PDB file of C-alpha atoms in Angstrom:
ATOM      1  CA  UNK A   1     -28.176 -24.286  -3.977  1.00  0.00           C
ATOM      2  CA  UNK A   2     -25.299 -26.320  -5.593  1.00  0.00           C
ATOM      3  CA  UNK A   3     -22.392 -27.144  -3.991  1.00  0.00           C
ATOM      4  CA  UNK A   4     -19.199 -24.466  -5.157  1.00  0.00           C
ATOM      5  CA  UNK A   5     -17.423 -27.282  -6.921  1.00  0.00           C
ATOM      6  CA  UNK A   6     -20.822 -28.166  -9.066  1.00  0.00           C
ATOM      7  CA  UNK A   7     -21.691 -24.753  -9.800  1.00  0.00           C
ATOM      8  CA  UNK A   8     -17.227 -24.520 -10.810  1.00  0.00           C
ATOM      9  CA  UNK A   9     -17.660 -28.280 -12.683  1.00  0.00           C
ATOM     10  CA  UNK A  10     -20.621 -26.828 -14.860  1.00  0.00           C
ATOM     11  CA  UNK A  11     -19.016 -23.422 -16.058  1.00  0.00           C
ATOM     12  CA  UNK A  12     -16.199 -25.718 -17.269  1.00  0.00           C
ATOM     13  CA  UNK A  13     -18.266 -27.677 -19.062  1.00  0.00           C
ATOM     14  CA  UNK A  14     -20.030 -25.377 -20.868  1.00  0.00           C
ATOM     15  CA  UNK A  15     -17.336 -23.034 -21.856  1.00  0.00           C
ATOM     16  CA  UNK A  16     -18.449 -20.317 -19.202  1.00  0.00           C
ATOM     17  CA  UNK A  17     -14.729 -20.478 -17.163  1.00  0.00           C
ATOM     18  CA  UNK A  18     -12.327 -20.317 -20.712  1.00  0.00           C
ATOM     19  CA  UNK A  19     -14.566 -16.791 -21.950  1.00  0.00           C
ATOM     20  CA  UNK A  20     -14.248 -15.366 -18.374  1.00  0.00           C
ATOM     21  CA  UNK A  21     -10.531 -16.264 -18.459  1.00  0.00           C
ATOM     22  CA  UNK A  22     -10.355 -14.446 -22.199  1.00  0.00           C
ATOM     23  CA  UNK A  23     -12.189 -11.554 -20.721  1.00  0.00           C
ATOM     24  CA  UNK A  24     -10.429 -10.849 -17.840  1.00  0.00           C
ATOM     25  CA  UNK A  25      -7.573 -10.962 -19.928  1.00  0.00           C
ATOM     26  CA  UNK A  26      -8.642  -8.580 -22.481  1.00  0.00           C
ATOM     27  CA  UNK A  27      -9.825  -6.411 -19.824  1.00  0.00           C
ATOM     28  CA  UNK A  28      -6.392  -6.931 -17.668  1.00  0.00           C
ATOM     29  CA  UNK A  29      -4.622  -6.021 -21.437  1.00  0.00           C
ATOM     30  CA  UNK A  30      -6.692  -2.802 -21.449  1.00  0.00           C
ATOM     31  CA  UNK A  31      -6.167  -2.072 -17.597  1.00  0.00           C
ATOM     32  CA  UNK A  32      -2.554  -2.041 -18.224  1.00  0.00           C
ATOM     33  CA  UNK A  33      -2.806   0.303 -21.568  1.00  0.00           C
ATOM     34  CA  UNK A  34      -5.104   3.045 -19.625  1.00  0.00           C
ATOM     35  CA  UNK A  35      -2.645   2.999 -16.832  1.00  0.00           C
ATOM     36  CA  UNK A  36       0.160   3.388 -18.986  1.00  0.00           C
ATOM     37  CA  UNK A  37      -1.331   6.307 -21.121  1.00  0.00           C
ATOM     38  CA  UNK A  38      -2.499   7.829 -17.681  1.00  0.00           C
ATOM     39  CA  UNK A  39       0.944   7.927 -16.677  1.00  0.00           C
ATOM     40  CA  UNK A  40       2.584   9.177 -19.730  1.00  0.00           C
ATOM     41  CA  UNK A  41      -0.046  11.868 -19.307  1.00  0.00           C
ATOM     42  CA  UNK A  42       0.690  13.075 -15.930  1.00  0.00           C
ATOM     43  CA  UNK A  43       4.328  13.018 -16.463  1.00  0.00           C
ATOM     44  CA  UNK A  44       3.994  15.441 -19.490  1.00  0.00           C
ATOM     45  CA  UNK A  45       1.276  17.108 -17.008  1.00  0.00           C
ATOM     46  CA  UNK A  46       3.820  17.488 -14.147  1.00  0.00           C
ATOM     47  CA  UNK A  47       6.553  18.752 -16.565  1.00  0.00           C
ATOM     48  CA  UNK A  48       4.480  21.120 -17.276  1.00  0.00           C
ATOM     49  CA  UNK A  49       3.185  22.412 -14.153  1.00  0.00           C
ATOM     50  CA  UNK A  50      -0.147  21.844 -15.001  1.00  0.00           C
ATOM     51  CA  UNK A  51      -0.849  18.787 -12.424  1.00  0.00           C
ATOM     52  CA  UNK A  52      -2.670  20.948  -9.981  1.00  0.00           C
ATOM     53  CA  UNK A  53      -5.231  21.014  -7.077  1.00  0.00           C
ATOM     54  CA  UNK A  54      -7.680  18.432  -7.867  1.00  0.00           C
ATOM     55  CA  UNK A  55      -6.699  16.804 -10.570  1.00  0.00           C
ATOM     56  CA  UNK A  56      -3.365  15.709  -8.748  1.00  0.00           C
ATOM     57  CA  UNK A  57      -5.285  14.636  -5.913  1.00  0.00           C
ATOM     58  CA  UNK A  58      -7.484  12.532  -7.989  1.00  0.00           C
ATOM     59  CA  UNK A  59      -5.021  10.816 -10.115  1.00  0.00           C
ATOM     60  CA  UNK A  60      -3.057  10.154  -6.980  1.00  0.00           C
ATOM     61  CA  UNK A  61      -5.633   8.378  -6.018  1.00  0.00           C
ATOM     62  CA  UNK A  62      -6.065   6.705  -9.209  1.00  0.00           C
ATOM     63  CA  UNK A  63      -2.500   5.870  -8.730  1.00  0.00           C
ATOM     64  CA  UNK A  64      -3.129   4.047  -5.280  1.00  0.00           C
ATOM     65  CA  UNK A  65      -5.957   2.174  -6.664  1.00  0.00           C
ATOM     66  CA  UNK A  66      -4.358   1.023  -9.621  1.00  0.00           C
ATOM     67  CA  UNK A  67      -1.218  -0.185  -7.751  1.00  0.00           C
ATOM     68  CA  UNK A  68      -3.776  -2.511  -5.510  1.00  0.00           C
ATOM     69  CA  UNK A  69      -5.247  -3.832  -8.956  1.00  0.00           C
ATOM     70  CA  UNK A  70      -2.027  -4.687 -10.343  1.00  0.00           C
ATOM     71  CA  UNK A  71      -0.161  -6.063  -7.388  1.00  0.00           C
ATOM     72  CA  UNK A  72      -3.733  -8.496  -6.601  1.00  0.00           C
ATOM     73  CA  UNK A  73      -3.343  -9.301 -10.276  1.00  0.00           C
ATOM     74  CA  UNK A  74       0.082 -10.070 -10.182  1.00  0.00           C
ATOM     75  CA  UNK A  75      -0.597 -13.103  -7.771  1.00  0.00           C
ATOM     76  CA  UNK A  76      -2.861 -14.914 -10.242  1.00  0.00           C
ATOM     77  CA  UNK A  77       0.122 -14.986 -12.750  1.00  0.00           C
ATOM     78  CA  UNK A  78       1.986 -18.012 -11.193  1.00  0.00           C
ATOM     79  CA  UNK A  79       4.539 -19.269 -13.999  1.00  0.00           C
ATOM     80  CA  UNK A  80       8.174 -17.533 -15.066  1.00  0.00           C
ATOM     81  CA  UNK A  81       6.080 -18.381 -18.265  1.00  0.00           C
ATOM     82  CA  UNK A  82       2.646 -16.917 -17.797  1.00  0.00           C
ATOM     83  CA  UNK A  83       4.510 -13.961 -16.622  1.00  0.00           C
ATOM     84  CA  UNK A  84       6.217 -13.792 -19.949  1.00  0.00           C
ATOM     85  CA  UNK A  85       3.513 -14.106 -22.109  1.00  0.00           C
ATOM     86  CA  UNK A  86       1.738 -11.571 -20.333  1.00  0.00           C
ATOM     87  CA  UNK A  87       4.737  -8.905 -20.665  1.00  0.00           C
ATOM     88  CA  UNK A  88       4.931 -10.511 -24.086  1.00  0.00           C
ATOM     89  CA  UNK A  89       1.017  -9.646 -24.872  1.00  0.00           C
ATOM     90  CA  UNK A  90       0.973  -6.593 -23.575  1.00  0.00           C
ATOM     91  CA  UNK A  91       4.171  -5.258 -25.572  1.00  0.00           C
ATOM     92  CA  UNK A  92       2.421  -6.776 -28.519  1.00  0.00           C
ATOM     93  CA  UNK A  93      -1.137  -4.606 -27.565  1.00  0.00           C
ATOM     94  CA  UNK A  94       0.694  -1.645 -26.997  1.00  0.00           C
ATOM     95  CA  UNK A  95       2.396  -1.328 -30.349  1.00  0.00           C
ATOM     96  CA  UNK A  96      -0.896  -2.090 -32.182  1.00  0.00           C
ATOM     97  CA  UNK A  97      -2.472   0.453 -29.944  1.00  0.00           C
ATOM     98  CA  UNK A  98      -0.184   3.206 -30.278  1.00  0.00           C
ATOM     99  CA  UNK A  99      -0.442   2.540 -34.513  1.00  0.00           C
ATOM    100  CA  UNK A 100      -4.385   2.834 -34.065  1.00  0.00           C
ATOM    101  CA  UNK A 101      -4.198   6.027 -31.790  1.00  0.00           C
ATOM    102  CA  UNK A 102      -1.573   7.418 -33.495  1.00  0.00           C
ATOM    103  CA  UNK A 103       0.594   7.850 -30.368  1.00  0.00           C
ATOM    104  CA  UNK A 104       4.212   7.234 -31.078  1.00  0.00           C
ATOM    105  CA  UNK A 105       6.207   5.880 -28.014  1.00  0.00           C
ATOM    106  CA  UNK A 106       9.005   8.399 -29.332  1.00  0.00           C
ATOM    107  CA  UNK A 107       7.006  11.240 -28.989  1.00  0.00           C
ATOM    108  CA  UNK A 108       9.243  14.559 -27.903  1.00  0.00           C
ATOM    109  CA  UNK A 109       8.144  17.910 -27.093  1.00  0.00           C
ATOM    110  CA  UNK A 110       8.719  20.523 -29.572  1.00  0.00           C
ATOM    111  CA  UNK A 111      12.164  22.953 -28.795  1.00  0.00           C
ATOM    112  CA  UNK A 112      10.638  26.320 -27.660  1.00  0.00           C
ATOM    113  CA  UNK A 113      12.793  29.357 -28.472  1.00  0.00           C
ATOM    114  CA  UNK A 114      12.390  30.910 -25.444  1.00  0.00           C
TER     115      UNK A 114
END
C-alpha cells in the first residue's frame, strides 16, 4: 500500500483533489439551501400548529444533525476571506434558486378574515 502522502501527491496530480474540492462545495452549497428551506418550512409549520408528534421529533433531529455538519464544516473554512466567499456563494445560489423554484424570500401569508 502507498504511503498517505503518495496516494495525497497522486490525486493532485491528476486533478482528483481540485473535483473533490468542487464537489464538496457544490454539495456544501446545496447542504446549506435544504437546510434553509427546511427551516423556513417548519417555521411556517410551527405557526401553524401543524409541527406535531413525529414529524417534530424527526426534524429535531434533523436539526441536531445538521448543526454537527455545519459547525465540522465551519472549521475547514480558515480565511476572513474563504468565509466571505462562501456567505458570498451561497447568497448568490440562493437567489438563483429561489428564481428556479419560484420561492420568493418575501413570501407572506395571505390575511384571513376571520
Amino acid at each position: 500500500m502507498k504511503p498517505r502522502k503518495q496516494l495525497i501527491d497522486a490525486a493532485v496530480a491528476n486533478g482528483s483533489i481540485d473535483r473533490m474540492n468542487m464537489l464538496l462545495s457544490a454539495a456544501h452549497l446545496l447542504n446549506c439551501k435544504a437546510n434553509s428551506l427546511v427551516e423556513e418550512a417548519s417555521d411556517l409549520m410551527a405557526e401553524n400548529g401543524l409541527l406535531l408528534g413525529d414529524l417534530k421529533k424527526l426534524h429535531n433531529n434533523f436539526v441536531k444533525s445538521a448543526d454537527l455538519y455545519f459547525l465540522e464544516f465551519s472549521s475547514l473554512v480558515e480565511t476572513e476571506k474563504s468565509k466571505m466567499d462562501m456567505f458570498r456563494d451561497m447568497d448568490d445560489f440562493d437567489a438563483k434558486f429561489r428564481e428556479w423554484a419560484k420561492l420568493p424570500s418575501d413570501w407572506k401569508p395571505k390575511e384571513s378574515e376571520e
